Amino acid sequence: MRKILQVKNLKKYFPIRRGILQKQAGYVKAVDGVSFDVHRGETLGLVGESGCGKTTAGRCLMRLIEPTDGEVLFGEEQIDFCQLTQAELKPYRRRIQMIFQDPYSSLNPRMTVGDIVAEPLYVNQVSNRSETEDRVVNLLESVGLQKDDMRRYPHAFSGGQRQRIGIARALALRPELIIADEPVSSLDVSIQAQILNLLEELKEEFQLSYIFIAHDLSVVEHISDRIAVMYLGRIVETNLAHEVYHHPKHPYTEALISAVPMPDPEIQRGRKRIRLEGDVPDPSNPPLGCHFHPRCGYATDICSREELRLETTTSGSEVACHLHDELSLQGI
Ligand code: SF4
């Protein structure tokens, strides 16, 4: 399958400044050498706890935040976004769009829904006034809204409907890749399913690829073809969604999966919840060796001594764990 995006060794370090003179005193390594590919027509789920760097990584891909280092190669042309000026980047911005987490704050309350959805079309000068109106109506209908909704303001809509407006706006320029940053985490569970189903339908209709960022593995498994699990700024496991869910290879993935509730009470009773001790370590001073070792129930001496990188295992997954071949971990 052709690749639409190749991310290589992406880093984002935020400088820490202290004192009156604001002297630099180290870095917070929010994203620390992340690499992954996205194929055309694929949904890649990017998961991890809050603060693991997944949102920062997503924003670096679009240069909404400037990466510190790395390559972001887009399309068959393999244009490196990190090497372009903002002006050079503009034509590519049409091909990669973002859906934001909070449908309440991501829409301008003073603009009508029609103007919100039409704004990218005006800014990029892709259609005249009458064409724009037709396109906006089509977009609203594609996301389950109606023509009359064009003249209403965001406050008149529920959370799920506002997220539909955000999705319509993201689709306006006919992108090839959408980065969806926790698009359902602020919605009720019943509405979450509707939005996930809508995203699946739109993927077919608009021939999209997605990077789906979330902290909830149950949501990601539902929509993803492959999953990359992040911990403390690094990817610790990548595999097909089904494999990650049923046969995790990294202890951190196992802990995330153990927290996913099962609808069947019989199955739920037979499962062991793995509670991680302590908090996520300080990303400005990460532990030596495996960053996960202070919280890992399987850690041995080697874990705190030797650095790790993602390795391809015999089963085809990519894992950053010294003991990946020896552990037998609990899936679902
Ligand atoms: Fe746990 Fe060691 Fe594997 Fe890290 S390398 S996840 S500490 S077993």
XYZ file of C-alpha atoms and ligand atoms in Angstrom:
340
model
C 0.000 0.000 0.000
C 1.234 3.502 -0.814
C 2.312 5.692 2.068
C 0.670 9.063 2.544
C 2.834 10.065 5.501
C 6.247 9.020 6.803
C 7.348 10.408 10.136
C 11.013 9.912 10.988
C 12.610 10.601 14.344
C 10.257 13.495 15.136
C 11.238 15.503 18.209
C 9.706 18.410 20.056
C 11.637 19.742 23.031
C 10.198 22.687 24.955
C 12.894 24.755 26.700
C 12.497 25.259 30.465
C 13.384 28.807 31.518
C 14.043 29.845 35.107
C 14.823 33.003 37.086
C 14.483 36.690 36.291
C 16.816 36.353 33.327
C 14.819 33.408 32.042
C 17.944 31.267 31.727
C 17.450 27.990 29.997
C 17.459 25.075 32.454
C 16.881 21.997 30.315
C 14.062 20.748 28.124
C 10.729 19.028 28.405
C 11.003 16.253 25.828
C 7.349 16.127 24.806
C 8.058 14.130 21.639
C 11.342 12.269 21.657
C 12.200 10.474 18.429
C 8.830 9.286 17.144
C 8.703 7.373 13.826
C 5.705 5.871 12.037
C 4.062 5.575 8.614
C 0.457 6.063 7.519
C -0.742 4.255 4.388
C -3.400 5.589 2.029
C -6.882 4.639 3.195
C -5.577 3.603 6.613
C -6.537 4.771 10.092
C -3.614 4.852 12.500
C -4.625 5.161 16.156
C -2.156 7.054 18.370
C -2.857 6.263 22.046
C -1.425 6.916 25.472
C -2.144 8.651 28.786
C -2.569 12.422 28.996
C 0.781 14.134 28.659
C 2.448 11.324 26.677
C 3.023 13.676 23.725
C 0.437 12.383 21.256
C -1.311 15.735 20.750
C 2.020 17.568 20.465
C 3.132 15.015 17.860
C -0.107 15.557 15.897
C 0.348 19.321 15.913
C 4.001 19.026 14.871
C 2.923 17.039 11.807
C 0.948 20.056 10.597
C 3.560 22.537 11.840
C 0.979 24.114 14.160
C 3.883 23.635 16.571
C 7.416 23.807 15.162
C 9.218 20.451 15.563
C 12.706 20.516 17.078
C 14.006 17.837 14.706
C 12.933 15.034 12.399
C 11.252 14.532 9.052
C 7.566 14.604 8.104
C 7.370 13.305 4.520
C 3.961 13.862 2.930
C 2.398 12.209 -0.133
C 4.010 10.245 -2.941
C 6.231 13.285 -3.563
C 7.636 12.848 -0.025
C 7.660 16.580 0.614
C 9.368 17.201 3.948
C 7.093 19.600 5.832
C 9.885 20.385 8.283
C 12.003 21.926 5.494
C 9.310 24.245 4.091
C 8.637 27.861 4.988
C 5.094 28.664 6.133
C 4.387 30.150 2.675
C 5.681 27.020 0.913
C 3.605 24.886 3.272
C 0.322 26.627 2.430
C -0.669 24.542 -0.633
C -0.033 21.322 1.311
C -2.154 22.479 4.252
C -5.200 21.888 2.058
C -4.323 18.212 1.831
C -3.973 17.619 5.567
C -6.561 18.904 8.019
C -7.294 18.603 11.731
C -10.383 17.875 13.825
C -9.996 19.296 17.304
C -10.940 17.806 20.647
C -13.240 20.449 22.021
C -16.239 21.233 19.804
C -17.175 24.072 22.197
C -14.039 26.160 21.868
C -12.923 25.210 18.335
C -15.854 27.024 16.663
C -16.064 30.824 16.551
C -19.292 31.693 18.456
C -19.746 34.916 16.418
C -19.811 33.169 13.050
C -22.740 31.293 11.547
C -22.259 27.632 10.773
C -22.280 28.458 7.063
C -19.427 30.945 7.482
C -17.441 28.546 9.688
C -17.582 25.775 7.097
C -17.004 28.190 4.201
C -14.014 29.949 5.793
C -11.337 27.517 4.488
C -12.840 27.849 0.986
C -12.641 31.661 1.075
C -9.157 31.722 2.612
C -7.842 29.356 -0.069
C -9.887 31.010 -2.840
C -11.181 27.726 -4.190
C -14.734 28.758 -5.110
C -16.896 31.825 -5.750
C -19.849 32.830 -3.559
C -22.585 30.718 -5.173
C -20.348 27.644 -5.568
C -19.282 28.026 -1.962
C -22.880 27.986 -0.740
C -23.582 24.763 -2.666
C -20.425 23.148 -1.302
C -21.293 24.147 2.259
C -24.781 22.644 1.924
C -23.292 19.404 0.568
C -20.743 19.266 3.378
C -23.380 19.842 6.053
C -25.544 17.107 4.573
C -22.546 14.753 4.447
C -22.120 15.091 8.204
C -25.822 14.689 8.989
C -26.817 18.373 9.303
C -29.278 20.339 7.175
C -29.235 23.322 4.843
C -31.140 25.479 7.360
C -28.369 24.940 9.914
C -26.144 27.267 7.838
C -27.765 30.350 9.312
C -27.587 29.262 12.941
C -24.779 29.891 15.435
C -22.727 27.204 17.231
C -24.414 27.806 20.618
C -27.681 26.464 19.155
C -26.171 22.997 18.694
C -25.392 20.074 21.011
C -21.822 18.821 21.544
C -22.199 16.053 18.961
C -23.661 18.460 16.382
C -20.822 20.926 16.969
C -18.323 18.177 16.352
C -20.162 17.451 13.082
C -19.679 21.125 12.144
C -15.948 20.798 12.926
C -15.772 17.702 10.731
C -17.566 19.512 7.865
C -15.040 22.343 8.113
C -12.141 19.868 8.073
C -13.584 18.269 4.919
C -14.167 21.565 3.081
C -10.859 21.508 1.187
C -11.137 17.829 0.310
C -8.071 16.751 2.321
C -6.324 13.417 1.883
C -5.288 13.012 5.511
C -7.149 14.088 8.651
C -5.579 14.260 12.095
C -8.426 13.779 14.579
C -7.246 14.869 18.029
C -9.452 13.212 20.665
C -12.545 13.996 18.557
C -15.003 12.150 20.801
C -13.493 12.367 24.288
C -15.641 15.334 25.368
C -18.877 13.744 24.115
C -21.438 11.448 25.800
C -20.853 7.744 25.150
C -23.986 7.406 22.959
C -22.884 10.381 20.838
C -19.316 9.035 20.613
C -20.570 5.990 18.691
C -22.454 8.220 16.223
C -19.388 10.360 15.525
C -17.129 7.305 15.145
C -19.594 5.774 12.673
C -19.762 9.068 10.788
C -15.952 9.203 10.542
C -15.946 5.634 9.166
C -18.550 6.542 6.516
C -16.725 9.721 5.507
C -13.474 7.784 5.168
C -15.068 5.751 2.381
C -16.937 8.649 0.781
C -13.997 11.083 0.716
C -11.212 8.454 0.415
C -9.497 9.673 3.541
C -6.671 8.454 5.723
C -6.801 9.245 9.448
C -4.465 9.668 12.360
C -6.821 9.151 15.282
C -5.412 10.444 18.578
C -7.063 9.216 21.809
C -6.337 8.150 25.365
C -9.064 5.471 25.356
C -7.994 2.192 23.733
C -11.583 0.957 23.376
C -12.409 3.944 21.150
C -9.238 3.570 19.083
C -9.645 -0.165 18.497
C -13.101 0.430 17.050
C -11.868 2.717 14.282
C -8.174 1.922 13.697
C -6.423 -0.433 11.299
C -3.154 -0.114 13.197
C -2.337 1.314 16.629
C 0.789 3.051 17.907
C 1.061 3.280 21.703
C 2.975 6.256 23.131
C 4.568 6.617 26.547
C 6.562 9.627 27.716
C 7.174 11.036 24.249
C 8.099 7.750 22.566
C 6.268 4.988 20.737
C 6.527 1.743 22.710
C 4.439 -0.568 20.511
C 2.964 -0.575 16.993
C 0.869 -3.323 15.475
C -2.455 -4.133 13.819
C -5.308 -2.921 16.029
C -6.660 -6.426 16.568
C -3.221 -7.725 17.604
C -2.524 -4.850 19.989
C -5.871 -5.437 21.659
C -5.727 -9.240 21.896
C -1.994 -9.949 22.024
C -0.183 -6.918 23.480
C 3.599 -7.166 23.522
C 4.487 -4.231 25.788
C 3.596 -4.141 29.517
C 2.310 -0.568 29.197
C -0.089 -1.628 26.429
C -1.222 -4.515 28.630
C -1.998 -2.072 31.450
C -3.987 0.212 29.122
C -5.976 -2.758 27.802
C -6.713 -4.053 31.283
C -8.521 -0.758 31.988
C -10.916 -1.220 29.047
C -14.299 -2.320 30.495
C -15.952 -5.371 28.907
C -19.686 -5.304 28.158
C -19.988 -8.998 29.161
C -19.927 -9.204 33.016
C -18.683 -12.828 32.895
C -15.606 -11.833 30.879
C -15.108 -8.716 32.978
C -15.072 -10.760 36.213
C -12.326 -13.029 34.851
C -10.002 -10.162 33.961
C -7.248 -8.685 36.094
C -6.993 -4.875 36.230
C -3.350 -3.794 36.184
C -2.931 -0.654 38.221
C 0.186 1.301 37.366
C 2.037 2.586 40.418
C 3.017 6.243 40.598
C 2.679 9.023 38.070
C 4.146 9.413 34.597
C 7.801 10.494 35.200
C 8.935 14.077 34.607
C 9.605 14.383 30.832
C 12.383 16.895 31.544
C 14.221 14.209 33.513
C 13.094 10.801 32.227
C 14.342 7.593 33.919
C 17.421 5.894 32.463
C 17.001 2.817 30.317
C 13.369 1.943 29.635
C 11.327 5.030 30.561
C 8.564 2.761 31.830
C 10.685 0.777 34.316
C 9.680 2.644 37.544
C 6.050 1.601 36.900
C 6.522 -1.765 35.234
C 5.656 -4.933 37.183
C 8.009 -7.012 35.002
C 11.117 -4.799 35.287
C 14.519 -6.436 35.847
C 18.025 -4.962 36.239
C 18.588 -4.587 32.525
C 15.486 -2.360 32.206
C 16.986 0.518 34.177
C 20.417 0.175 32.546
C 20.069 -0.207 28.823
C 18.488 2.167 26.341
C 15.765 0.847 24.067
C 14.573 1.323 20.544
C 11.588 -0.095 18.662
C 12.396 -3.596 17.381
C 10.404 -5.749 15.018
C 9.434 -8.966 16.794
C 8.923 -12.459 15.357
C 5.153 -11.813 15.290
C 5.620 -8.674 13.166
C 4.825 -6.051 15.816
C 7.246 -3.282 16.715
C 8.014 -3.169 20.436
C 10.388 -1.289 22.727
C 10.837 -3.782 25.595
C 13.900 -5.832 26.567
C 11.704 -8.779 27.567
C 9.139 -8.751 24.760
C 9.879 -12.329 23.695
C 9.738 -13.686 27.247
C 6.549 -12.092 28.570
C 3.103 -13.596 28.151
C 0.777 -10.637 28.506
C -2.975 -10.391 29.046
C -5.097 -9.124 26.169
C -8.830 -9.241 25.668
Fe 9.012 -3.360 31.574
Fe 11.597 -3.818 31.235
Fe 9.977 -4.092 29.181
Fe 10.513 -1.668 30.138
S 11.968 -3.063 29.174
S 8.519 -2.442 29.600
S 10.684 -2.087 32.319
S 9.968 -5.303 31.072
